[in-house]
Each structure stands twice: as structure tokens, then as C-alpha cells.
mmCIF file of C-alpha atoms in Angstrom:
data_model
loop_
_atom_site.group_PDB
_atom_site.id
_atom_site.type_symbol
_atom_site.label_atom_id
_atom_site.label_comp_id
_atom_site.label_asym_id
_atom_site.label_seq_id
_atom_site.Cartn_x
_atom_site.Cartn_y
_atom_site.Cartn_z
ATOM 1 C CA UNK A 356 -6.338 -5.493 18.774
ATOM 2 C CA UNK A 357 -6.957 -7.659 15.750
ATOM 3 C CA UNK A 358 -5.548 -6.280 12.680
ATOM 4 C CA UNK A 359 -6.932 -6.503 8.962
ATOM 5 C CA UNK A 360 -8.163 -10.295 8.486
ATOM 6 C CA UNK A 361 -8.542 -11.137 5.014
ATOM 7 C CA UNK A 362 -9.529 -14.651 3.844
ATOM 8 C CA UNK A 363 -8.943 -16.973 1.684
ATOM 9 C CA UNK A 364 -5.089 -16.518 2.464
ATOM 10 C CA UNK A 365 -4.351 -18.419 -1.270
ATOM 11 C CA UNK A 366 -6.998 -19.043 -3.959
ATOM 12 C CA UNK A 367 -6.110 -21.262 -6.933
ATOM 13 C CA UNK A 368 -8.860 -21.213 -9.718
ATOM 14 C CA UNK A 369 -9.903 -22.281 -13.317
ATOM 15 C CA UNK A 370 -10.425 -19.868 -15.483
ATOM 16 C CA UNK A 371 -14.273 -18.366 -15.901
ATOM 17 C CA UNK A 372 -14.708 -19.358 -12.007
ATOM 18 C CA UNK A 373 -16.210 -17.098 -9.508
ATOM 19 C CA UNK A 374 -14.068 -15.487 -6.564
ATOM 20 C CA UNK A 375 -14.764 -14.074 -3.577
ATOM 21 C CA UNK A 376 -12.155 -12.502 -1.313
ATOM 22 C CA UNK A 377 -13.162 -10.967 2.075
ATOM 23 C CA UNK A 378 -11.846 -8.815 4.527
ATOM 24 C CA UNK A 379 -12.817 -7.832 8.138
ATOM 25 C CA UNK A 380 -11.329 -4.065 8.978
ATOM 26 C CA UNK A 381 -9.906 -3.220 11.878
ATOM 27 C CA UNK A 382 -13.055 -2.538 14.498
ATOM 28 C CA UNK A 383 -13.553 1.119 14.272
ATOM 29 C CA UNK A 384 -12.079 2.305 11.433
ATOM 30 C CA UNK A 385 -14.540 3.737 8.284
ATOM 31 C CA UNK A 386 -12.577 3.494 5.349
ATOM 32 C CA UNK A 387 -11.733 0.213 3.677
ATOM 33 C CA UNK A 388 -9.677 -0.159 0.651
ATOM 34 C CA UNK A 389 -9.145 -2.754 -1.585
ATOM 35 C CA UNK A 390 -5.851 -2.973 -3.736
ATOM 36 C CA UNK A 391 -4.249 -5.002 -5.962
ATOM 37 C CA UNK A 392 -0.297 -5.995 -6.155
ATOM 38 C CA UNK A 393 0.907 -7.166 -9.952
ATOM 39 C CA UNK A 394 4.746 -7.011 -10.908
ATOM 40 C CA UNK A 395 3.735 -5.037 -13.899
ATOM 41 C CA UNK A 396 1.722 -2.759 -12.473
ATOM 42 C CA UNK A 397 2.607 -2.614 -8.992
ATOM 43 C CA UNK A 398 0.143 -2.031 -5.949
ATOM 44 C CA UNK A 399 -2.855 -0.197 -7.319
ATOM 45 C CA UNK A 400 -6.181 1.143 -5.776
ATOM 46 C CA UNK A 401 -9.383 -0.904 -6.961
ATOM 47 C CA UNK A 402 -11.857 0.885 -4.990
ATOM 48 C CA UNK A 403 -12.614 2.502 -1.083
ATOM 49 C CA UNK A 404 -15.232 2.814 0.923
ATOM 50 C CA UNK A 405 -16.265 5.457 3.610
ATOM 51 C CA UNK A 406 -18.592 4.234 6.125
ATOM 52 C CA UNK A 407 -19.402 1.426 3.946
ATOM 53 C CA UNK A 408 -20.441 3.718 0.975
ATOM 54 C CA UNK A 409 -18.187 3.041 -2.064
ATOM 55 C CA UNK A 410 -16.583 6.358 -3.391
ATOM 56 C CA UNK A 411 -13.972 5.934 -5.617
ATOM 57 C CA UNK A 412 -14.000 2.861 -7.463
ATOM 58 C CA UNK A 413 -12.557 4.157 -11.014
ATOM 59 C CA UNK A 414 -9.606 1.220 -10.281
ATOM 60 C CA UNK A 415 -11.659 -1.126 -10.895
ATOM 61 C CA UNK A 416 -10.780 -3.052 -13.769
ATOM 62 C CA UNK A 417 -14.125 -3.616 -15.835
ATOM 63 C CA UNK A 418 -17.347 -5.441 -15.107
ATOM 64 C CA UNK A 419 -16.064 -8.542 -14.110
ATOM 65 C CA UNK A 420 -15.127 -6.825 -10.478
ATOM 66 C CA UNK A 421 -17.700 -5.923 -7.954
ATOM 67 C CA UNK A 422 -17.467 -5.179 -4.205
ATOM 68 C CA UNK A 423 -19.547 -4.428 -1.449
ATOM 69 C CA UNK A 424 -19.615 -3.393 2.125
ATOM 70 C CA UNK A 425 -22.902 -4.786 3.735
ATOM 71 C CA UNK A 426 -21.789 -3.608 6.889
ATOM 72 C CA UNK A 427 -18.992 -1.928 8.863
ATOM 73 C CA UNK A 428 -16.926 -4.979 9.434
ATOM 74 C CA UNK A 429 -17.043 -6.722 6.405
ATOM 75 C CA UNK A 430 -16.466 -6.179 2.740
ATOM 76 C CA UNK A 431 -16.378 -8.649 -0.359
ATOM 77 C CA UNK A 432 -14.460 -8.267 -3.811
ATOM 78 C CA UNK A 433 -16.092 -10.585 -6.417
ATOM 79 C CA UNK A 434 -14.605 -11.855 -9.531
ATOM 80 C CA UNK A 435 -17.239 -13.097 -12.117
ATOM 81 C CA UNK A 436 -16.105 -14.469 -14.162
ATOM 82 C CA UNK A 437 -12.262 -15.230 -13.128
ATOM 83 C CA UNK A 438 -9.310 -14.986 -15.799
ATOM 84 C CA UNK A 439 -5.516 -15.697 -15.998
ATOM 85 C CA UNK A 440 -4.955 -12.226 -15.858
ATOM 86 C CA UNK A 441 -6.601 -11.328 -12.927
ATOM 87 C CA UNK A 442 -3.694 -13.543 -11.027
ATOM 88 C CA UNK A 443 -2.134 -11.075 -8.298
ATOM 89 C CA UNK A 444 -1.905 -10.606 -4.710
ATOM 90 C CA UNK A 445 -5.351 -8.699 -3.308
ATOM 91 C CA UNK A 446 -4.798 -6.455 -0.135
ATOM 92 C CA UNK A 447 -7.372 -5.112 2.324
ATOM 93 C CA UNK A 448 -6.563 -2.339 4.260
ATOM 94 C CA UNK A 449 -8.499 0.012 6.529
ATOM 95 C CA UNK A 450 -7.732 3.468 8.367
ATOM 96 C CA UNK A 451 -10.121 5.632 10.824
ATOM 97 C CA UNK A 452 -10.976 7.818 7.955
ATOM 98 C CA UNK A 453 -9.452 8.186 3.961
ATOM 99 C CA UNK A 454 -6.828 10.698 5.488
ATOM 100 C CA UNK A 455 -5.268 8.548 8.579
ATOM 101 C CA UNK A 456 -2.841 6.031 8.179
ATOM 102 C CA UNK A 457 -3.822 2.515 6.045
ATOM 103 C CA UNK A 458 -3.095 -0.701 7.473
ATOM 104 C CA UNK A 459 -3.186 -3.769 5.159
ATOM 105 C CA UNK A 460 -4.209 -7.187 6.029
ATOM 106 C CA UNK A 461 -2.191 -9.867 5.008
ATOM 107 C CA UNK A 462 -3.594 -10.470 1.639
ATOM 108 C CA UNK A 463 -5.099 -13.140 -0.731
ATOM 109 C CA UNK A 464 -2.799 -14.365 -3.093
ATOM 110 C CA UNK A 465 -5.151 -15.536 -6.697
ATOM 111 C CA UNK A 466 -3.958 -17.892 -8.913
ATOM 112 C CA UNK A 467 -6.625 -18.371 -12.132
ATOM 113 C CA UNK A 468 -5.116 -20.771 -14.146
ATOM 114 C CA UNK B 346 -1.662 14.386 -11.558
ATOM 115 C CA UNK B 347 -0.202 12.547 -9.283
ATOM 116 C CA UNK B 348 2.981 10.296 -9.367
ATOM 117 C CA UNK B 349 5.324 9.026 -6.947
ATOM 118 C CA UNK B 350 8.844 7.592 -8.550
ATOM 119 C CA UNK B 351 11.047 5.624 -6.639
ATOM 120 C CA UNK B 352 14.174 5.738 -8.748
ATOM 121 C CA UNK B 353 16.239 3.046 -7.140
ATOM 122 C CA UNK B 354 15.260 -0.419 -8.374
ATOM 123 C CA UNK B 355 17.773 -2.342 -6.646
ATOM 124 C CA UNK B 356 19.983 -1.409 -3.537
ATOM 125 C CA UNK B 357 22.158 -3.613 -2.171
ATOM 126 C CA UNK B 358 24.176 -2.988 0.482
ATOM 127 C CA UNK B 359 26.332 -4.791 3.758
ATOM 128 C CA UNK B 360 25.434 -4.985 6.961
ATOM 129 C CA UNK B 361 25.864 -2.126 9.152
ATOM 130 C CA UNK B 362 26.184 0.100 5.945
ATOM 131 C CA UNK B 363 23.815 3.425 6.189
ATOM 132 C CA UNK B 364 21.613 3.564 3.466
ATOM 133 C CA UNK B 365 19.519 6.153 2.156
ATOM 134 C CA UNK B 366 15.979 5.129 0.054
ATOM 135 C CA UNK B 367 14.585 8.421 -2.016
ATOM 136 C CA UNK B 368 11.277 9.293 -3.045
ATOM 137 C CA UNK B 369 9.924 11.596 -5.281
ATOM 138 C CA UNK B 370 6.330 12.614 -5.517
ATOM 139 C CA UNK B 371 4.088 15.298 -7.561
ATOM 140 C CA UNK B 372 1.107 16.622 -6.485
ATOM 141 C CA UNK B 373 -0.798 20.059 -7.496
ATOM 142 C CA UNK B 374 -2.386 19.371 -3.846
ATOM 143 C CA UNK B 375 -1.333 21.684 -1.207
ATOM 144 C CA UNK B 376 -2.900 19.550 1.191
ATOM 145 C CA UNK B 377 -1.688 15.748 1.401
ATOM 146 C CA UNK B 378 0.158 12.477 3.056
ATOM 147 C CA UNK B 379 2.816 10.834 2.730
ATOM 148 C CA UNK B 380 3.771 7.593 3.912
ATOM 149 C CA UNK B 381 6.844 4.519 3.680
ATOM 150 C CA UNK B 382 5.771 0.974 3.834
ATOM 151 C CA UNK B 383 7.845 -1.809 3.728
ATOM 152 C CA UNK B 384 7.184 -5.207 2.640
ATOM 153 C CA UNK B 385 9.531 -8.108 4.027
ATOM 154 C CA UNK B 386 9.808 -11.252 1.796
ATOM 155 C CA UNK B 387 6.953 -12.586 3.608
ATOM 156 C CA UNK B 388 4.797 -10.293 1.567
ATOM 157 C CA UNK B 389 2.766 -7.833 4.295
ATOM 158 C CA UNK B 390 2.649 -4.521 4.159
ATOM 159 C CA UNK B 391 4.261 -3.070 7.414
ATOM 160 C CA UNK B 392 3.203 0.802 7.742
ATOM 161 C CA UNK B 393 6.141 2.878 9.271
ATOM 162 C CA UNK B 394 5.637 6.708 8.650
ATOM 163 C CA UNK B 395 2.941 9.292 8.098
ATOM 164 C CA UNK B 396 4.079 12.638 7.639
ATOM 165 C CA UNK B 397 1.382 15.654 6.338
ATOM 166 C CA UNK B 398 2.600 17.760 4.190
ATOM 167 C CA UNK B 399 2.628 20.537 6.407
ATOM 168 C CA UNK B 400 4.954 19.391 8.873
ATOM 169 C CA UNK B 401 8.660 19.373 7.243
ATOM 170 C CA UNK B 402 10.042 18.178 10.529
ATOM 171 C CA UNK B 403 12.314 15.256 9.892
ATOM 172 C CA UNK B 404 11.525 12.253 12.086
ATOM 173 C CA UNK B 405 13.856 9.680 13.581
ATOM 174 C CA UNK B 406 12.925 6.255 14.723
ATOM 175 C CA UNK B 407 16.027 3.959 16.216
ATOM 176 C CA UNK B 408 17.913 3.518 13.423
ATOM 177 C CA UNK B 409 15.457 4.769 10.862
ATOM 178 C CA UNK B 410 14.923 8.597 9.882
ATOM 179 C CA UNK B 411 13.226 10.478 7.398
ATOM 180 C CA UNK B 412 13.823 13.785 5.357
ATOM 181 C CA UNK B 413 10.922 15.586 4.035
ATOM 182 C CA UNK B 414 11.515 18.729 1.931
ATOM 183 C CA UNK B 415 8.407 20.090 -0.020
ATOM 184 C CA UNK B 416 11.204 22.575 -2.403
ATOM 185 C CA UNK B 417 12.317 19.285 -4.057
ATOM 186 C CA UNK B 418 9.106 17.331 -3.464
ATOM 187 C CA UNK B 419 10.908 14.591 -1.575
ATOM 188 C CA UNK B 420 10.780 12.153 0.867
ATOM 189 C CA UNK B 421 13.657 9.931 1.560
ATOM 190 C CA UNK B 422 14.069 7.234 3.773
ATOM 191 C CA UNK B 423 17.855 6.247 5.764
ATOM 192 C CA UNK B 424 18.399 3.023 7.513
ATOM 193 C CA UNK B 425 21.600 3.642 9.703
ATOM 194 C CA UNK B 426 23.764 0.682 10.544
ATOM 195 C CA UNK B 427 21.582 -1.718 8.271
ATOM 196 C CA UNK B 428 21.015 -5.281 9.265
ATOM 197 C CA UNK B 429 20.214 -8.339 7.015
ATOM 198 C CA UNK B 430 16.632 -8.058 8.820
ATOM 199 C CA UNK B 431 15.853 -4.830 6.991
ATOM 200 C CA UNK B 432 16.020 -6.808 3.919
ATOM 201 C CA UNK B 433 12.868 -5.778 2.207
ATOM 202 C CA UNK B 434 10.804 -3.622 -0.804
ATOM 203 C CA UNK B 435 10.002 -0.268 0.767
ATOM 204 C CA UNK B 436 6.929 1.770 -0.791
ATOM 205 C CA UNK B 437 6.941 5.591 -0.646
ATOM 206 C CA UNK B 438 3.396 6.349 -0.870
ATOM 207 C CA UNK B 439 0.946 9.927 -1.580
ATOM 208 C CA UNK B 440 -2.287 10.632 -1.077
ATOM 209 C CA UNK B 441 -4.236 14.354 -1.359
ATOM 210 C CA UNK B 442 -8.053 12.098 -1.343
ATOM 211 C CA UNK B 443 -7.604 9.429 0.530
ATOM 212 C CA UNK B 444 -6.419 7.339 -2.319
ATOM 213 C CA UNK B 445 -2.893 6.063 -2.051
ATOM 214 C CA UNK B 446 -0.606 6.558 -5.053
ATOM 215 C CA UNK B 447 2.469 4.011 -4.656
ATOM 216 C CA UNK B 448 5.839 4.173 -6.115
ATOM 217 C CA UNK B 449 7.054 1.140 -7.990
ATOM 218 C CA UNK B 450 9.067 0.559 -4.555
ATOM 219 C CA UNK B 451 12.850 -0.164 -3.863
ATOM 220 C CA UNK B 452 14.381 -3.623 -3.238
ATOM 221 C CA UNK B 453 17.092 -3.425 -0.164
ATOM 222 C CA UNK B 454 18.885 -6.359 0.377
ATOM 223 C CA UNK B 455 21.461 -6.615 3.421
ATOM 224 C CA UNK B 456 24.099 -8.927 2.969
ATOM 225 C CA UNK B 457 25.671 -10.097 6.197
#
């Protein structure tokens, strides 16, 4: 079976630039989870859905983050606009349900310069 | 709240060493997970352990094993006979919601 696909792989950006990283779960599994992976703050939730309903997204940073799950086997996190700060690596991951195990796609690295 | 500490930073060890990874978590949850990831230089996430926190049975896996003991809230991780190849940052993770709380992870390097 396919894992967590996640695309772009890299993303290098200009500041005040829109980004939009995707993921495809693993088929079957209803909880996605989006995290992000900073060496200051380590890997940190951003928000998860459950059965494409978001319901938890107090990691989210502020405004300039949305994300949606039109469907079961895709999601979107937006960055509107981008800034040097938001440079980190962005993980998808996705388990059968928010209590089973999490697996993480490979992740987008962001560069906003 | 909830917190996971990883107190090692840095371990560095030689091939073939054991080494033992520990994890400390808090939780006011009686009901929760806990996991280990580890995350080779190539920068995935590899999942290698779920245990719930009723089940204080400690798990072995080839040369990998884990102790889980809810009295001292910790989960540690040994490598036996450690290769260059496990030369990675390993995550203990908790989660009670569904959430997963990381620790700031430890750094193993093997040297041959």
C-alpha cells in the first residue's frame, strides 16, 4: 500500500507569496494531521482532522494558516501570505482514527526567503 | 498538562555498544499512547512502537526493546549491539486526544 504522499517535496519562496502544501492519506484511514518540524520548537501539531472535519486546530499559528479537507483523500495547508519565519519542514501524517498509530509522509521542506 | 522530556540531547556511542534512550512523559490522563519514532538523516519519520498505557508489558523487537513503567512515568528505548545504521533522532511521543505531544528527541550517532 501507498503510504502518506505529500507534495511539493521542497518549496523555495519570496516572502508575502502564497503556499500550498498537500497531502494524500493513506486510503482508509480518518484522521489526518498536519505538523510542523522547526529546530526551535521541534515537531508541533498545527491542526487534525477526523473524517475530514477539522477538530483541533489551536496549533495553528495565526491567520495566515488555513487548511482544509475537501474530501477523504486529500487535504491542503495554505500559507497566505508566506514569511521567513514560517521556513520549516511540514509533515502529513494519517492513522485509522486519532487513537491508532500516525504515519507521516515524507514531508515538504519550505524555504520563504 | 502534558509534556514529554527527552533528557539526552546527544548520545554517542560505538558500534555494537547497547544503548539505552529514556523518556519521560506527564499526563493527568489515565487513558493514553505512547509511541518512539525515529528519524534517520534522511529526514522521515519511521514509526516503531505503540504501547497504551494500560499494557506495562515490555516489548522486544530484534535488537530493539522497550520498558514501560507508569510508577516513574517512563518509557525508554534500548538498542542492543548498535550499528552505525541506527544512527538517527528518536522521538518519544504522548497522546491522551489524539494529539501527539513530542519530546525534543535524542540524537544517536554510531560510530563504526
Amino acid at each position: 500500500d501507498a503510504g502518506v504522499i505529500q507534495s511539493p517535496r521542497h518549496e523555495v519562496t519570496e516572502m508575502g507569496q502564497e503556499v500550498t502544501l498537500r497531502c494524500k492519506p493513506i486510503s482508509g484511514h480518518n484522521s489526518l494531521f498536519w505538523y510542523r518540524q522547526t529546530m526551535m520548537r521541534g515537531l508541533e501539531l498545527l491542526i487534525y482532522f477526523n473524517n475530514n472535519v477539522p477538530i483541533d486546530d489551536s496549533g495553528m499559528p495565526e491567520d495566515r494558516f488555513s487548511a482544509k479537507m475537501p474530501n477523504a483523500s486529500f487535504s491542503t495547508l495554505k500559507i497566505q501570505p508566506s514569511e521567513p519565519r514560517d521556513s520549516a519542514v511540514y509533515f502529513c501524517a494519517s492513522g485509522r482514527n486519532r487513537w491508532e498509530t500516525q504515519y507521516f509522509g515524507p514531508g515538504t521542506r519550505l524555504l520563504v526567503l | 498538562a502534558q509534556k514529554v522530556t527527552q533528557a539526552q540531547t546527544e548520545i554517542s556511542v560505538v558500534e555494537k555498544e547497547d544503548v539505552t534512550l529514556d523518556c519521560v512523559y506527564e499526563t493527568r490522563d489515565t487513558t493514553y499512547y505512547l509511541f518512539w519514532y525515529k528519524q534517520p538523516p534522511s529526514g522521515e519519520l519511521v514509526f516503531l512502537i505503540r504501547r497504551n498505557s494500560f499494557d506495562e508489558q515490555n516489548e522486544i523487537s530484534g535488537r530493539y526493546s522497550w520498558n514501560f513503567q507508569k510508577s516513574t512515568s517512563s518509557f525508554n528505548f534500548t538498542i542492543t549491539a548498535s550499528q552505525v545504521v541506527d544512527s538517527a533522532v528518536y522521538f518519544c511521543a504522548l497522546t491522551p486526544t489524539g494529539k501527539l505531544i513530542f519530546g525534543q528527541g535524542t540524537t544517536l550517532q554510531v560510530k563504526p
